[in-house]
C-alpha positions as YAML, in Angstrom:
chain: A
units: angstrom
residues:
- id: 1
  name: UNK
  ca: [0.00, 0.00, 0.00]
- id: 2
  name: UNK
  ca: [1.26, 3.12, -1.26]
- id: 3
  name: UNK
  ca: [0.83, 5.38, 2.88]
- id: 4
  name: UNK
  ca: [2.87, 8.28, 2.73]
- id: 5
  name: UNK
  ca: [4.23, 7.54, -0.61]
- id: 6
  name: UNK
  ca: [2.47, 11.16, -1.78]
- id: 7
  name: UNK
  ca: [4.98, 12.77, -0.06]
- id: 8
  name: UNK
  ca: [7.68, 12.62, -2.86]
- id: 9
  name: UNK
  ca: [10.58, 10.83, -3.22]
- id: 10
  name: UNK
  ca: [12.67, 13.17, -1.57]
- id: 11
  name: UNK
  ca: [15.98, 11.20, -1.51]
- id: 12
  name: UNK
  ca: [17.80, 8.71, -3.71]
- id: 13
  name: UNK
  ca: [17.41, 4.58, -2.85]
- id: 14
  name: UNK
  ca: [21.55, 5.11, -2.82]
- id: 15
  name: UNK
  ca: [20.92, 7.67, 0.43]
- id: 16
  name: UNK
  ca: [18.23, 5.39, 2.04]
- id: 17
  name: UNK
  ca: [20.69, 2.62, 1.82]
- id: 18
  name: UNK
  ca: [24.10, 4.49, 2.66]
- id: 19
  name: UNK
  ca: [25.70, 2.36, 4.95]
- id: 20
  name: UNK
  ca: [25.30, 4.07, 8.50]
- id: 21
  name: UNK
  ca: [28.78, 5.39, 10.08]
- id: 22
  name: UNK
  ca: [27.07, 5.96, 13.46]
- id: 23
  name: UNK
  ca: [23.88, 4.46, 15.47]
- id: 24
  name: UNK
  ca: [22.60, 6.36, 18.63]
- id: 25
  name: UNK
  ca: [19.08, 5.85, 20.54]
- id: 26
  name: UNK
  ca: [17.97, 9.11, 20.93]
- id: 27
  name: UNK
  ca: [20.61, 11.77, 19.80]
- id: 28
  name: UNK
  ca: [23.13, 11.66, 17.48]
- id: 29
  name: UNK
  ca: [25.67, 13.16, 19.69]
- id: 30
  name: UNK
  ca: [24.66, 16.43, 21.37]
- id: 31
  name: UNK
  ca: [22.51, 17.54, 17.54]
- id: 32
  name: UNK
  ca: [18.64, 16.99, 17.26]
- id: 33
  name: UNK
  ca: [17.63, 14.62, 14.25]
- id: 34
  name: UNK
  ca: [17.27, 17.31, 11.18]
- id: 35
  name: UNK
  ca: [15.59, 14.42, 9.22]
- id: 36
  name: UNK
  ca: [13.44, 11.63, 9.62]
- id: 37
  name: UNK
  ca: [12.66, 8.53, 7.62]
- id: 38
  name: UNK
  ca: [8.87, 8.50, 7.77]
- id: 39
  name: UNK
  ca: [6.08, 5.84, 7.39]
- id: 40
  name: UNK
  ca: [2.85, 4.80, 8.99]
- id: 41
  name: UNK
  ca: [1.02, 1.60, 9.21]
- id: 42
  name: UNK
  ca: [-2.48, 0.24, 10.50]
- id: 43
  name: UNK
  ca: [-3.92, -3.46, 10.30]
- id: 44
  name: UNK
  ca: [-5.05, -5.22, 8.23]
- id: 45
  name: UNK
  ca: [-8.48, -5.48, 9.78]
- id: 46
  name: UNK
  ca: [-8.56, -1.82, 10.42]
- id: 47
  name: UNK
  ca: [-7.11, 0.43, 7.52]
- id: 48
  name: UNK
  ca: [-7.73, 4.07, 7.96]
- id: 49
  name: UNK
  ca: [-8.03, 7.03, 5.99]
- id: 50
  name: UNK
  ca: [-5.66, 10.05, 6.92]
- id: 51
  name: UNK
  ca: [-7.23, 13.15, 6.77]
- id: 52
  name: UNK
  ca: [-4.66, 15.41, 8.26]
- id: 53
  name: UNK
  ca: [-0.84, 14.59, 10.04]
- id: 54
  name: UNK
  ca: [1.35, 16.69, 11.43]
- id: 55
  name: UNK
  ca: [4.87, 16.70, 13.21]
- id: 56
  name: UNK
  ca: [6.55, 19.33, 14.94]
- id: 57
  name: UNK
  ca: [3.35, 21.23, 13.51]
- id: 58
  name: UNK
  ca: [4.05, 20.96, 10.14]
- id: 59
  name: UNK
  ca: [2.24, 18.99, 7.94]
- id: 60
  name: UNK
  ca: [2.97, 16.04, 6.12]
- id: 61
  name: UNK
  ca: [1.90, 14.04, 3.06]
- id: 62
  name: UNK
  ca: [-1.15, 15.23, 0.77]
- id: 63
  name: UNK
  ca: [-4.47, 13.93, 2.56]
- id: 64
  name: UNK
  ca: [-7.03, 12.15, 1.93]
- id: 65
  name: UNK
  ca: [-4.78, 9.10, 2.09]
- id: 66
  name: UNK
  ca: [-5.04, 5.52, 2.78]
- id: 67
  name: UNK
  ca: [-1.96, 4.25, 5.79]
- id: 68
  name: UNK
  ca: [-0.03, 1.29, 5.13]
- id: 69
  name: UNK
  ca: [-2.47, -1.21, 5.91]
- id: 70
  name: UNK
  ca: [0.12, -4.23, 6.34]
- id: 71
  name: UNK
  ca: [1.10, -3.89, 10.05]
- id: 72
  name: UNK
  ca: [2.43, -6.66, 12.14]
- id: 73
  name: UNK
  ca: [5.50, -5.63, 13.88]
- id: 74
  name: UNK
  ca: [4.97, -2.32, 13.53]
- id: 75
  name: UNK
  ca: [6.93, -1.03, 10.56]
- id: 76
  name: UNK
  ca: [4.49, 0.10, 8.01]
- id: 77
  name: UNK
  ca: [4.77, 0.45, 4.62]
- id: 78
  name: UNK
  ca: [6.62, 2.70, 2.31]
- id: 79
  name: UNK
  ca: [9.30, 4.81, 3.73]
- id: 80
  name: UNK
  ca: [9.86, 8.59, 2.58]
- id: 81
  name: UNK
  ca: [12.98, 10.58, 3.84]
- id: 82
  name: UNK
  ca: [12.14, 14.44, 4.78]
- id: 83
  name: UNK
  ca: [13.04, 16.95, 6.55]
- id: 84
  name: UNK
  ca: [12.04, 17.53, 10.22]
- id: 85
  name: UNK
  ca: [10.94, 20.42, 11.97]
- id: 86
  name: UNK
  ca: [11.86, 21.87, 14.73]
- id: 87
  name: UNK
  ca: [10.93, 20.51, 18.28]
- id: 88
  name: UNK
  ca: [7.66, 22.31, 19.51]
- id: 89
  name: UNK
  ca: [7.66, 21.08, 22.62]
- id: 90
  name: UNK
  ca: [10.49, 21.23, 25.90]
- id: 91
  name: UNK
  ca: [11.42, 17.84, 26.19]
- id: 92
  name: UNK
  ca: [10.00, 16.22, 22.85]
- id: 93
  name: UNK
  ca: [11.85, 14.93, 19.99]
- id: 94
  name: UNK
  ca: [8.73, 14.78, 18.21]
- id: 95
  name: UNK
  ca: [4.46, 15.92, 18.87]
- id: 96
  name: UNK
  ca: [2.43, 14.33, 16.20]
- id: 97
  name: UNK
  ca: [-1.41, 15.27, 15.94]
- id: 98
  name: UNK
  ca: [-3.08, 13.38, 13.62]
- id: 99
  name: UNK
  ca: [-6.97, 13.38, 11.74]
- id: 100
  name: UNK
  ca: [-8.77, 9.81, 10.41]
- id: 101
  name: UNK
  ca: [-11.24, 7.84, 9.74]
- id: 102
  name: UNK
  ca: [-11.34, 4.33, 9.68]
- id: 103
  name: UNK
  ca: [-12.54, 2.77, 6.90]
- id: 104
  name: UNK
  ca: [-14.77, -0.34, 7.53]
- id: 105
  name: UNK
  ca: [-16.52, 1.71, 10.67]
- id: 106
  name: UNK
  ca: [-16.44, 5.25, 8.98]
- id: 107
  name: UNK
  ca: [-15.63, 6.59, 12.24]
- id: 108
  name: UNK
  ca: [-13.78, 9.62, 12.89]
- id: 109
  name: UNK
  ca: [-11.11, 10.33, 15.15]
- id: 110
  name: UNK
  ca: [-8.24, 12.82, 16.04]
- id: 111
  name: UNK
  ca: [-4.80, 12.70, 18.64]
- id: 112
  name: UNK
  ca: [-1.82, 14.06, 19.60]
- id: 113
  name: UNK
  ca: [1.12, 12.50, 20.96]
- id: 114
  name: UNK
  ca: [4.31, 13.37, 22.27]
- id: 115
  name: UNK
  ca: [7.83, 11.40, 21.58]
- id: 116
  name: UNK
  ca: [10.16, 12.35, 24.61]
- id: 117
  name: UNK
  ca: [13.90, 13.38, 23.73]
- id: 118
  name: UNK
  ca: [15.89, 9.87, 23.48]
- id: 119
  name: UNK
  ca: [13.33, 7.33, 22.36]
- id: 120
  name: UNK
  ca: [13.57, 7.62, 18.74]
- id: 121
  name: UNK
  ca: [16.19, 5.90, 16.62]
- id: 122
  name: UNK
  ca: [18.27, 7.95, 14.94]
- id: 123
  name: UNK
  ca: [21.17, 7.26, 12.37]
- id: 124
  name: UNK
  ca: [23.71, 9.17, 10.99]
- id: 125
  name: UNK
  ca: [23.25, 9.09, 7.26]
- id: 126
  name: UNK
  ca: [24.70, 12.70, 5.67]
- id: 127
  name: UNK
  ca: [22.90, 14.25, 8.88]
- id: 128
  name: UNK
  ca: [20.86, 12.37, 11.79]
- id: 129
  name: UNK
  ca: [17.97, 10.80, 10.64]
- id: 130
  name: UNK
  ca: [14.96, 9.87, 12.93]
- id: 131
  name: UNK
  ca: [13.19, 6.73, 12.06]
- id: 132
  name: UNK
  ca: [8.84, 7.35, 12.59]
- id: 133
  name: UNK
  ca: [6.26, 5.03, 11.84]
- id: 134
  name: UNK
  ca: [3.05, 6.60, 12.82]
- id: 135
  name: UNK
  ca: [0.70, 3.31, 13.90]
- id: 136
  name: UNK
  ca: [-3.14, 4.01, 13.43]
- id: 137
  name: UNK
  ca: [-5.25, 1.18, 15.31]
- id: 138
  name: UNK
  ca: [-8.31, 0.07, 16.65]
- id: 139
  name: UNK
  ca: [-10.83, 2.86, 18.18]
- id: 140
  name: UNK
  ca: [-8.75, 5.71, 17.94]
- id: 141
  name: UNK
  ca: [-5.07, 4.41, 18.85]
- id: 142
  name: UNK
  ca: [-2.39, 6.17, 17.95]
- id: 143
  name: UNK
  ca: [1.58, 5.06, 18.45]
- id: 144
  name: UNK
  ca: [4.77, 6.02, 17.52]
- id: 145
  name: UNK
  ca: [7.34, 3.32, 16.32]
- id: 146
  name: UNK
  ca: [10.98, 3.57, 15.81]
- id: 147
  name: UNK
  ca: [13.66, 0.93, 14.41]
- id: 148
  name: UNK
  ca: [15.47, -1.14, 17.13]
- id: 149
  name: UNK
  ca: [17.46, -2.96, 15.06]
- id: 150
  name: UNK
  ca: [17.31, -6.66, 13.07]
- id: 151
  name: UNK
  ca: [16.36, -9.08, 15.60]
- id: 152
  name: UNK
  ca: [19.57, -11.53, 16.59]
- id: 153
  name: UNK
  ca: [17.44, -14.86, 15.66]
- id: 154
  name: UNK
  ca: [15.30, -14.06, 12.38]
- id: 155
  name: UNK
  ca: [17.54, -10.88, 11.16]
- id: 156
  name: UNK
  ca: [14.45, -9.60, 10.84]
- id: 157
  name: UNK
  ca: [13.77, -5.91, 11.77]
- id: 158
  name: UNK
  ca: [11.22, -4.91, 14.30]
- id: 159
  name: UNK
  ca: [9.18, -1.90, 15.99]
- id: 160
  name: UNK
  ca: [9.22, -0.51, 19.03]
- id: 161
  name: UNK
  ca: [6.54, 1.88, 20.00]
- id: 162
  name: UNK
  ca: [7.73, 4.43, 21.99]
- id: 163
  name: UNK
  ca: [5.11, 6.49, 23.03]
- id: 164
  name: UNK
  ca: [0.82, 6.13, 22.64]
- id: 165
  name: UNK
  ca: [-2.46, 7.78, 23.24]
- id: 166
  name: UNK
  ca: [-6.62, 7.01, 22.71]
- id: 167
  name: UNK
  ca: [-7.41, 9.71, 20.37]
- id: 168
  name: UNK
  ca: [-11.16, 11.35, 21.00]
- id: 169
  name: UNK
  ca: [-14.00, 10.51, 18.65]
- id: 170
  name: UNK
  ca: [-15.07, 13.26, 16.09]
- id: 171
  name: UNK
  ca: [-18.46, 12.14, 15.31]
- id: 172
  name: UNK
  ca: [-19.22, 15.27, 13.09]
- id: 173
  name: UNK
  ca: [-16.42, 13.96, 11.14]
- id: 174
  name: UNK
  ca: [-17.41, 10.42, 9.98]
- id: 175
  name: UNK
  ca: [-17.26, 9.84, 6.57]
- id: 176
  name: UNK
  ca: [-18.04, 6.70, 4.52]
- id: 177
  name: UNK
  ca: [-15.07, 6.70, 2.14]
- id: 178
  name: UNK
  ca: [-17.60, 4.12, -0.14]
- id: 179
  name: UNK
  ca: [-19.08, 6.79, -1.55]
- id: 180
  name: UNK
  ca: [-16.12, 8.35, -2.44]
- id: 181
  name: UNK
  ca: [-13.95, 6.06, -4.07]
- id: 182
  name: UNK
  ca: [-11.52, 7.90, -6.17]
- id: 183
  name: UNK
  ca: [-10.45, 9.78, -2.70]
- id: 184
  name: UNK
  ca: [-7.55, 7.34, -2.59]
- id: 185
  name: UNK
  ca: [-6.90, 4.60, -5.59]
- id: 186
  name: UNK
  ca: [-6.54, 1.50, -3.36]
- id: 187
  name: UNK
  ca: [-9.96, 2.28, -1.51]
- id: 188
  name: UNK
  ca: [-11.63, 0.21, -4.17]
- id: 189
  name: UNK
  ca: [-9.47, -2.89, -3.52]
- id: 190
  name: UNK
  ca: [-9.28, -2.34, 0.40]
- id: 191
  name: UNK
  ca: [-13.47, -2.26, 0.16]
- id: 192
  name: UNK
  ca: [-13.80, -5.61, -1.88]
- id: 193
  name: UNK
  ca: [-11.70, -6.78, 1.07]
- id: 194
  name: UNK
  ca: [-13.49, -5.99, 4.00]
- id: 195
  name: UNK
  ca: [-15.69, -8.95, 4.01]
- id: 196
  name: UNK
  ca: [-12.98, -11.55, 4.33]
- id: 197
  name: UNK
  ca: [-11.18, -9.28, 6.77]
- id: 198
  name: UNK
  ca: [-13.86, -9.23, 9.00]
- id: 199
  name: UNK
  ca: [-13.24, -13.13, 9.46]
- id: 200
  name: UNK
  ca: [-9.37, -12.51, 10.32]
- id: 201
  name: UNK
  ca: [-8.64, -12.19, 13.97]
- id: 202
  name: UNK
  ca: [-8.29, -8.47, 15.24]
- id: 203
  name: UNK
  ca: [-5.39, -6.40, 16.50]
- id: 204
  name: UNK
  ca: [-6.38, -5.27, 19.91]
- id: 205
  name: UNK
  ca: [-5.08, -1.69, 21.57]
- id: 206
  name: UNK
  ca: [-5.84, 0.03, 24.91]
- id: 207
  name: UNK
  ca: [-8.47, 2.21, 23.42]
- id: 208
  name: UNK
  ca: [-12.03, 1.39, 24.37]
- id: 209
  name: UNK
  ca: [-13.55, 2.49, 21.69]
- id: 210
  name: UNK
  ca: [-17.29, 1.79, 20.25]
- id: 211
  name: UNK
  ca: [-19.15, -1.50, 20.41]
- id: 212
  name: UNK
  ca: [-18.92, -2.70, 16.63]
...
């Protein structure tokens, strides 16, 4: 799924694969991350719509937009490296408020969340680079995951969310994205899906939610 793909492609694969000279959690020395590698993700049973994100107050990506909707770890889908804004916040690498609706319940919901200094990943590649997956879930759950590293027994390379919230309903802003198909062009395929989806098992969070 394409997620923040709209963004551009604002560096080379060459960059994104540079082999990294330095690894820090949390600072690259005594410098803020200037960058970020940026992604977001939501599950399979639950893809949202993004309707509005923004880091550091400065928004991101050209909404309406469908997330990533291939979570399991988290890491998300496609990855696009950008520039990162200033910290708004004493103390926070990162605050990230965030607008959707999810798309098989058509309900609405917004959050913010703050990343404290230190939790994010952050490379050196040209200039320190902060690794963000924003994770959309169930009822209004929003997360921020960061790279830890390949794991020692699969290689493979996992998540770790670093900081979370329950976002609050905006029922004026529910939206049935059926009825607006050409909003995003994988809506079409992600609603033929829905009924066999609803048969998979579902991705729990903290968030209580709505009955449904």
């Amino acid at each position: 799924m394409r997620g923040l793909i709209r963004i551009g492609r604002i560096a080379s694969a060459a960059l994104l694969l540079a082999p990294v000279a330095a690894f820090a959690m949390g600072m690259f020395g005594s410098t803020p991350p200037t960058g970020m590698t940026l992604t977001d993700a939501s599950h399979i049973t639950n893809p949202v719509i993004v309707q509005a994100l923004e880091i550091n107050g400065k928004s991101y990506g050209h909404p309406p937009y469908l997330a990533s909707s291939d979570w399991e770890n988290p890491r998300g889908g496609n990855r696009t490296l950008t520039d990162l804004a200033t910290p708004v916040q004493v103390g926070s690498a990162i605050v990230v408020r965030a607008d959707w609706v999810e798309a098989y319940t058509n309900r609405a919901y917004s959050a913010e969340v703050a990343v404290p200094e230190g939790k994010l990943t952050v490379k050196d590649q040209t200039q320190p680079i902060a690794y963000v997956t924003v994770v959309f879930g169930r009822n209004g759950h929003l997360a921020i995951s960061t790279d830890t590293g390949p794991d020692a027994t699969t290689g493979q390379y996992n998540g770790t969310i670093v900081a979370e919230t329950c976002g609050a309903r905006r029922a004026d802003g529910d939206m049935d994205f059926r009825t607006q198909p050409d909003a995003d062009v994988n809506l079409e395929w992600v609603y033929s899906q829905e009924e066999e989806r609803a048969n998979l098992p579902r991705l729990e969070t903290p968030c209580a939610g709505e009955a449904g």
